[in-house]
PDB file of C-alpha atoms and ligand atoms in Angstrom:
ATOM      1  CA  MET A  10     -37.556 -62.100  44.418  1.00 73.00           C
ATOM      2  CA  ARG A  11     -34.212 -63.693  45.282  1.00 77.00           C
ATOM      3  CA  ASN A  12     -33.441 -67.328  44.191  1.00 87.00           C
ATOM      4  CA  ILE A  13     -32.191 -69.284  47.097  1.00 92.00           C
ATOM      5  CA  SER A  14     -31.977 -73.067  47.727  1.00 93.00           C
ATOM      6  CA  PRO A  15     -33.484 -74.647  50.921  1.00 93.00           C
ATOM      7  CA  GLU A  16     -29.810 -75.664  51.988  1.00 93.00           C
ATOM      8  CA  GLU A  17     -28.550 -72.059  51.447  1.00 92.00           C
ATOM      9  CA  TYR A  18     -31.519 -70.644  53.287  1.00 94.00           C
ATOM     10  CA  ASN A  19     -30.860 -72.934  56.374  1.00 95.00           C
ATOM     11  CA  ARG A  20     -27.207 -72.363  56.403  1.00 96.00           C
ATOM     12  CA  HIS A  21     -27.721 -68.616  57.357  1.00 96.00           C
ATOM     13  CA  ILE A  22     -29.540 -69.568  60.613  1.00 97.00           C
ATOM     14  CA  LYS A  23     -26.809 -69.845  63.137  1.00 96.00           C
ATOM     15  CA  ARG A  24     -28.808 -70.852  66.183  1.00 97.00           C
ATOM     16  CA  ILE A  25     -32.259 -70.539  67.816  1.00 98.00           C
ATOM     17  CA  LEU A  26     -32.112 -67.637  70.351  1.00 98.00           C
ATOM     18  CA  ILE A  27     -35.678 -67.807  71.667  1.00 98.00           C
ATOM     19  CA  SER A  28     -37.908 -70.840  71.393  1.00 98.00           C
ATOM     20  CA  GLU A  29     -41.496 -71.116  70.434  1.00 98.00           C
ATOM     21  CA  LYS A  30     -42.299 -71.963  74.172  1.00 98.00           C
ATOM     22  CA  GLU A  31     -40.451 -68.919  75.410  1.00 98.00           C
ATOM     23  CA  ILE A  32     -42.277 -66.710  72.892  1.00 98.00           C
ATOM     24  CA  ALA A  33     -45.676 -68.149  73.790  1.00 98.00           C
ATOM     25  CA  ASP A  34     -45.092 -67.620  77.676  1.00 98.00           C
ATOM     26  CA  ALA A  35     -43.895 -63.972  77.074  1.00 98.00           C
ATOM     27  CA  VAL A  36     -46.735 -63.181  74.735  1.00 98.00           C
ATOM     28  CA  GLU A  37     -49.316 -64.430  77.405  1.00 98.00           C
ATOM     29  CA  LYS A  38     -47.626 -62.159  79.893  1.00 98.00           C
ATOM     30  CA  ALA A  39     -47.797 -59.192  77.588  1.00 98.00           C
ATOM     31  CA  GLY A  40     -51.582 -59.865  77.287  1.00 97.00           C
ATOM     32  CA  LEU A  41     -51.964 -59.665  80.981  1.00 96.00           C
ATOM     33  CA  TYR A  42     -49.824 -56.438  81.034  1.00 96.00           C
ATOM     34  CA  ILE A  43     -52.253 -54.846  78.422  1.00 96.00           C
ATOM     35  CA  ASP A  44     -55.421 -56.076  80.162  1.00 94.00           C
ATOM     36  CA  SER A  45     -54.112 -54.467  83.309  1.00 94.00           C
ATOM     37  CA  LEU A  46     -53.670 -51.001  81.777  1.00 94.00           C
ATOM     38  CA  TYR A  47     -57.299 -50.356  80.830  1.00 91.00           C
ATOM     39  CA  ASP A  48     -60.724 -49.878  82.323  1.00 79.00           C
ATOM     40  CA  GLY A  49     -63.056 -50.884  79.423  1.00 74.00           C
ATOM     41  CA  SER A  50     -62.519 -47.766  77.165  1.00 77.00           C
ATOM     42  CA  PRO A  51     -61.619 -48.747  73.652  1.00 81.00           C
ATOM     43  CA  ILE A  52     -58.229 -50.179  72.737  1.00 95.00           C
ATOM     44  CA  LEU A  53     -56.591 -49.983  69.455  1.00 97.00           C
ATOM     45  CA  LEU A  54     -53.625 -52.375  68.816  1.00 98.00           C
ATOM     46  CA  VAL A  55     -51.455 -50.695  65.979  1.00 98.00           C
ATOM     47  CA  SER A  56     -49.106 -53.135  64.233  1.00 98.00           C
ATOM     48  CA  ILE A  57     -46.095 -51.687  62.608  1.00 97.00           C
ATOM     49  CA  LEU A  58     -45.722 -53.737  59.459  1.00 95.00           C
ATOM     50  CA  LYS A  59     -44.322 -55.872  58.253  1.00 94.00           C
ATOM     51  CA  GLY A  60     -42.184 -57.283  61.168  1.00 96.00           C
ATOM     52  CA  SER A  61     -44.945 -57.301  63.837  1.00 98.00           C
ATOM     53  CA  PHE A  62     -47.666 -59.176  61.908  1.00 98.00           C
ATOM     54  CA  VAL A  63     -46.889 -62.559  63.665  1.00 98.00           C
ATOM     55  CA  PHE A  64     -46.449 -60.905  67.106  1.00 98.00           C
ATOM     56  CA  LEU A  65     -49.842 -59.003  66.602  1.00 98.00           C
ATOM     57  CA  ALA A  66     -51.752 -62.159  65.650  1.00 98.00           C
ATOM     58  CA  ASP A  67     -50.783 -63.904  68.843  1.00 98.00           C
ATOM     59  CA  LEU A  68     -50.866 -60.923  71.052  1.00 98.00           C
ATOM     60  CA  CYS A  69     -54.445 -59.898  70.103  1.00 97.00           C
ATOM     61  CA  ARG A  70     -55.504 -63.502  71.045  1.00 97.00           C
ATOM     62  CA  SER A  71     -53.819 -63.088  74.525  1.00 97.00           C
ATOM     63  CA  VAL A  72     -55.566 -59.804  75.313  1.00 95.00           C
ATOM     64  CA  SER A  73     -58.905 -60.246  77.164  1.00 92.00           C
ATOM     65  CA  VAL A  74     -60.221 -56.573  77.008  1.00 91.00           C
ATOM     66  CA  PRO A  75     -62.005 -55.776  73.822  1.00 92.00           C
ATOM     67  CA  CYS A  76     -59.736 -54.323  71.193  1.00 94.00           C
ATOM     68  CA  GLU A  77     -59.627 -53.217  67.559  1.00 96.00           C
ATOM     69  CA  ILE A  78     -56.544 -53.586  65.215  1.00 97.00           C
ATOM     70  CA  GLY A  79     -54.975 -51.159  62.923  1.00 97.00           C
ATOM     71  CA  PHE A  80     -51.918 -51.282  60.621  1.00 97.00           C
ATOM     72  CA  MET A  81     -49.244 -48.881  59.647  1.00 96.00           C
ATOM     73  CA  ALA A  82     -46.095 -49.599  57.638  1.00 95.00           C
ATOM     74  CA  ALA A  83     -42.681 -48.045  58.311  1.00 84.00           C
ATOM     75  CA  LYS A  84     -39.366 -49.072  56.868  1.00 74.00           C
ATOM     76  CA  SER A  85     -35.860 -48.303  58.024  1.00 64.00           C
ATOM     77  CA  TYR A  86     -34.013 -51.323  56.975  1.00 52.00           C
ATOM     78  CA  TYR A  87     -33.543 -52.432  53.285  1.00 44.00           C
ATOM     79  CA  GLU A  88     -31.443 -55.381  52.039  1.00 43.00           C
ATOM     80  CA  SER A  89     -28.865 -55.154  54.786  1.00 50.00           C
ATOM     81  CA  THR A  90     -28.238 -55.828  58.511  1.00 53.00           C
ATOM     82  CA  SER A  91     -27.633 -52.296  59.334  1.00 54.00           C
ATOM     83  CA  SER A  92     -29.992 -49.512  59.652  1.00 53.00           C
ATOM     84  CA  SER A  93     -30.400 -46.919  56.583  1.00 53.00           C
ATOM     85  CA  GLY A  94     -31.085 -44.184  59.167  1.00 53.00           C
ATOM     86  CA  ILE A  95     -34.147 -43.063  57.209  1.00 61.00           C
ATOM     87  CA  VAL A  96     -37.679 -43.857  58.492  1.00 69.00           C
ATOM     88  CA  ASN A  97     -40.424 -43.800  55.914  1.00 82.00           C
ATOM     89  CA  ILE A  98     -44.079 -44.075  56.862  1.00 88.00           C
ATOM     90  CA  THR A  99     -45.164 -46.101  53.684  1.00 92.00           C
ATOM     91  CA  MET A 100     -48.759 -46.852  54.829  1.00 95.00           C
ATOM     92  CA  ASP A 101     -50.596 -44.739  57.392  1.00 94.00           C
ATOM     93  CA  LEU A 102     -53.408 -45.923  59.798  1.00 95.00           C
ATOM     94  CA  LYS A 103     -56.858 -45.748  58.414  1.00 92.00           C
ATOM     95  CA  GLN A 104     -58.642 -44.944  61.566  1.00 92.00           C
ATOM     96  CA  ASP A 105     -59.148 -41.664  63.654  1.00 95.00           C
ATOM     97  CA  ILE A 106     -57.452 -42.585  67.080  1.00 96.00           C
ATOM     98  CA  SER A 107     -58.744 -39.617  69.123  1.00 94.00           C
ATOM     99  CA  GLY A 108     -60.201 -40.992  72.203  1.00 90.00           C
ATOM    100  CA  TYR A 109     -58.543 -44.397  71.748  1.00 94.00           C
ATOM    101  CA  ASN A 110     -56.072 -46.105  74.170  1.00 96.00           C
ATOM    102  CA  VAL A 111     -53.454 -46.872  71.485  1.00 98.00           C
ATOM    103  CA  VAL A 112     -50.979 -49.733  71.863  1.00 98.00           C
ATOM    104  CA  ILE A 113     -48.245 -49.714  69.265  1.00 98.00           C
ATOM    105  CA  VAL A 114     -47.038 -53.323  68.589  1.00 98.00           C
ATOM    106  CA  GLU A 115     -43.476 -53.453  67.241  1.00 98.00           C
ATOM    107  CA  ASP A 116     -41.225 -56.362  66.391  1.00 98.00           C
ATOM    108  CA  ILE A 117     -38.003 -54.864  67.541  1.00 97.00           C
ATOM    109  CA  VAL A 118     -36.568 -51.564  68.842  1.00 96.00           C
ATOM    110  CA  ASP A 119     -33.103 -51.286  67.344  1.00 94.00           C
ATOM    111  CA  THR A 120     -31.746 -47.606  66.833  1.00 92.00           C
ATOM    112  CA  GLY A 121     -35.073 -46.455  68.196  1.00 93.00           C
ATOM    113  CA  ARG A 122     -35.655 -44.095  65.163  1.00 90.00           C
ATOM    114  CA  THR A 123     -38.645 -45.919  63.818  1.00 92.00           C
ATOM    115  CA  LEU A 124     -40.570 -45.857  67.118  1.00 94.00           C
ATOM    116  CA  LYS A 125     -39.512 -42.403  68.073  1.00 92.00           C
ATOM    117  CA  ASP A 126     -41.091 -41.021  64.883  1.00 89.00           C
ATOM    118  CA  VAL A 127     -44.139 -43.239  65.022  1.00 93.00           C
ATOM    119  CA  VAL A 128     -44.889 -42.108  68.505  1.00 93.00           C
ATOM    120  CA  LYS A 129     -44.390 -38.493  67.705  1.00 90.00           C
ATOM    121  CA  LEU A 130     -46.800 -38.869  64.710  1.00 90.00           C
ATOM    122  CA  LEU A 131     -49.463 -40.642  66.691  1.00 94.00           C
ATOM    123  CA  SER A 132     -49.207 -38.550  69.798  1.00 94.00           C
ATOM    124  CA  ALA A 133     -50.076 -35.501  67.742  1.00 92.00           C
ATOM    125  CA  ARG A 134     -53.415 -37.225  66.807  1.00 94.00           C
ATOM    126  CA  ASN A 135     -54.958 -36.862  70.374  1.00 95.00           C
ATOM    127  CA  PRO A 136     -55.057 -40.524  71.482  1.00 96.00           C
ATOM    128  CA  ARG A 137     -56.563 -41.003  74.962  1.00 95.00           C
ATOM    129  CA  SER A 138     -53.306 -42.845  75.858  1.00 96.00           C
ATOM    130  CA  LEU A 139     -50.302 -44.327  73.996  1.00 98.00           C
ATOM    131  CA  LYS A 140     -48.171 -47.183  75.019  1.00 98.00           C
ATOM    132  CA  VAL A 141     -45.503 -49.208  73.161  1.00 98.00           C
ATOM    133  CA  VAL A 142     -45.108 -53.001  73.383  1.00 98.00           C
ATOM    134  CA  THR A 143     -42.201 -54.511  71.614  1.00 98.00           C
ATOM    135  CA  LEU A 144     -41.287 -58.124  70.999  1.00 98.00           C
ATOM    136  CA  LEU A 145     -37.477 -57.483  71.081  1.00 98.00           C
ATOM    137  CA  ASP A 146     -35.299 -54.730  72.389  1.00 98.00           C
ATOM    138  CA  LYS A 147     -31.591 -54.239  71.363  1.00 98.00           C
ATOM    139  CA  PRO A 148     -30.654 -51.539  73.853  1.00 97.00           C
ATOM    140  CA  ASP A 149     -26.963 -51.606  72.683  1.00 96.00           C
ATOM    141  CA  ARG A 150     -27.894 -50.358  69.318  1.00 94.00           C
ATOM    142  CA  ARG A 151     -29.853 -47.310  70.383  1.00 95.00           C
ATOM    143  CA  VAL A 152     -28.900 -44.004  68.809  1.00 92.00           C
ATOM    144  CA  VAL A 153     -31.874 -41.894  69.932  1.00 93.00           C
ATOM    145  CA  ASP A 154     -33.475 -41.746  73.333  1.00 94.00           C
ATOM    146  CA  PHE A 155     -36.404 -44.266  73.288  1.00 95.00           C
ATOM    147  CA  GLU A 156     -37.730 -46.882  75.668  1.00 97.00           C
ATOM    148  CA  ALA A 157     -40.766 -49.087  75.042  1.00 98.00           C
ATOM    149  CA  ASP A 158     -43.387 -49.456  78.009  1.00 98.00           C
ATOM    150  CA  HIS A 159     -43.048 -53.250  77.699  1.00 98.00           C
ATOM    151  CA  SER A 160     -40.406 -55.466  76.039  1.00 98.00           C
ATOM    152  CA  LEU A 161     -40.795 -59.043  75.949  1.00 98.00           C
ATOM    153  CA  PHE A 162     -37.049 -59.890  75.389  1.00 98.00           C
ATOM    154  CA  VAL A 163     -33.969 -57.865  75.709  1.00 98.00           C
ATOM    155  CA  ILE A 164     -31.313 -59.250  73.282  1.00 98.00           C
ATOM    156  CA  PRO A 165     -27.717 -58.462  72.573  1.00 97.00           C
ATOM    157  CA  ASP A 166     -26.465 -56.761  69.343  1.00 97.00           C
ATOM    158  CA  LEU A 167     -27.309 -59.577  66.871  1.00 96.00           C
ATOM    159  CA  PHE A 168     -29.244 -59.679  63.703  1.00 97.00           C
ATOM    160  CA  VAL A 169     -32.187 -61.858  64.276  1.00 98.00           C
ATOM    161  CA  VAL A 170     -34.985 -63.452  62.085  1.00 98.00           C
ATOM    162  CA  GLY A 171     -38.164 -65.352  62.338  1.00 98.00           C
ATOM    163  CA  TYR A 172     -41.547 -64.878  64.143  1.00 98.00           C
ATOM    164  CA  GLY A 173     -42.141 -61.968  61.731  1.00 98.00           C
ATOM    165  CA  LEU A 174     -38.599 -60.679  61.406  1.00 98.00           C
ATOM    166  CA  ASP A 175     -36.784 -60.881  58.105  1.00 97.00           C
ATOM    167  CA  TYR A 176     -33.660 -60.772  56.232  1.00 96.00           C
ATOM    168  CA  GLY A 177     -34.150 -59.496  52.675  1.00 94.00           C
ATOM    169  CA  GLU A 178     -37.965 -60.493  53.106  1.00 95.00           C
ATOM    170  CA  LEU A 179     -37.203 -64.060  54.017  1.00 97.00           C
ATOM    171  CA  TYR A 180     -37.341 -66.034  57.269  1.00 98.00           C
ATOM    172  CA  ARG A 181     -40.551 -64.270  58.590  1.00 98.00           C
ATOM    173  CA  GLY A 182     -42.402 -67.603  58.886  1.00 98.00           C
ATOM    174  CA  LEU A 183     -39.988 -69.324  61.198  1.00 98.00           C
ATOM    175  CA  PRO A 184     -41.840 -70.123  64.468  1.00 98.00           C
ATOM    176  CA  TYR A 185     -38.775 -69.142  66.594  1.00 98.00           C
ATOM    177  CA  ILE A 186     -36.383 -66.148  66.859  1.00 98.00           C
ATOM    178  CA  ALA A 187     -32.880 -67.159  65.406  1.00 98.00           C
ATOM    179  CA  GLU A 188     -29.587 -65.529  64.883  1.00 98.00           C
ATOM    180  CA  TYR A 189     -28.937 -64.806  61.352  1.00 97.00           C
ATOM    181  CA  THR A 190     -25.422 -64.922  59.916  1.00 96.00           C
ATOM    182  CA  GLU A 191     -24.517 -63.310  56.581  1.00 93.00           C
ATOM    183  CA  PHE A 192     -21.408 -65.538  56.207  1.00 91.00           C
ATOM    184  CA  PRO A 193     -21.989 -69.210  57.347  1.00 91.00           C
ATOM    185  CA  ASP A 194     -18.949 -71.466  57.839  1.00 79.00           C
ATOM    186  CA  LEU A 195     -18.093 -73.532  54.818  1.00 61.00           C
TER     187      LEU A 195
HETATM  188  P1  LIG B   1     -34.938 -48.968  64.236  1.00 72.67           P
HETATM  189  O1  LIG B   1     -35.714 -47.697  63.817  1.00 72.67           O
HETATM  190  O2  LIG B   1     -33.549 -48.766  64.087  1.00 72.67           O
HETATM  191  O3  LIG B   1     -35.294 -49.121  65.836  1.00 72.67           O
HETATM  192  O4  LIG B   1     -35.403 -50.118  63.546  1.00 72.67           O
HETATM  193  C1  LIG B   1     -36.531 -50.895  63.678  1.00 72.67           C
HETATM  194  C2  LIG B   1     -36.693 -51.745  62.570  1.00 72.67           C
HETATM  195  O5  LIG B   1     -35.488 -52.221  62.053  1.00 72.67           O
HETATM  196  C3  LIG B   1     -37.520 -52.979  63.031  1.00 72.67           C
HETATM  197  O6  LIG B   1     -38.914 -52.770  62.963  1.00 72.67           O
HETATM  198  C4  LIG B   1     -37.060 -54.039  62.013  1.00 72.67           C
HETATM  199  O7  LIG B   1     -37.825 -54.006  60.976  1.00 72.67           O
HETATM  200  C5  LIG B   1     -35.558 -53.641  61.626  1.00 72.67           C
HETATM  201  N1  LIG B   1     -34.626 -54.469  62.435  1.00 72.67           N
HETATM  202  C6  LIG B   1     -33.880 -54.033  63.513  1.00 72.67           C
HETATM  203  N2  LIG B   1     -33.044 -54.970  63.981  1.00 72.67           N
HETATM  204  C7  LIG B   1     -33.398 -56.137  63.205  1.00 72.67           C
HETATM  205  C8  LIG B   1     -33.004 -57.509  63.269  1.00 72.67           C
HETATM  206  O8  LIG B   1     -32.107 -57.991  64.063  1.00 72.67           O
HETATM  207  N3  LIG B   1     -33.648 -58.291  62.515  1.00 72.67           N
HETATM  208  C9  LIG B   1     -34.629 -57.887  61.533  1.00 72.67           C
HETATM  209  N4  LIG B   1     -35.071 -56.681  61.460  1.00 72.67           N
HETATM  210  C10 LIG B   1     -34.437 -55.687  62.339  1.00 72.67           C
END
């Protein structure tokens, strides 16, 4: 665990990019989008940990159709703001997804590597259908061909934290999405 003072912690937040209200409105719309897709057959929302845990908690409460929740962990970033290029599935889903309408819930699509691998893995398990909903999309950073079915916000090439997203495991609890700066002005 890193030792960081509250002043130092706050100095790295450059500006609020997406407010709590904007997030809440977009999550409500994402819930309506999911409701419109299915006819009553079982839905499984699969959260990709850790970054999507806050988004999942709000999204599952904005969906009206009955749904189950599942968790997977994938890691492609370590203690830096650039991708390592290696995707590790560090925790797999516990349930059998055959026959389920699966909705993968992700925090951000950056290079696209994580979701491309996760979609490939889950598609091979015979779900009834498979969709991807992402909170954020950074299309300028894409290195593999991948598009989510629904993106709540498209953002420029900035490193962002908050609402589940971290820098070095910190900032996940911020209620908004903020631009992170590695080198704050003195
Ligand atoms: P991808 O495989 O490059 O698309 O990376 C996706 C993962 O990288 C996300 O699930 C995040 O955990 C992490 N990531 C990408 N961009 C950011 C960012 O701006 N802030 C925090 N994490 C990020």
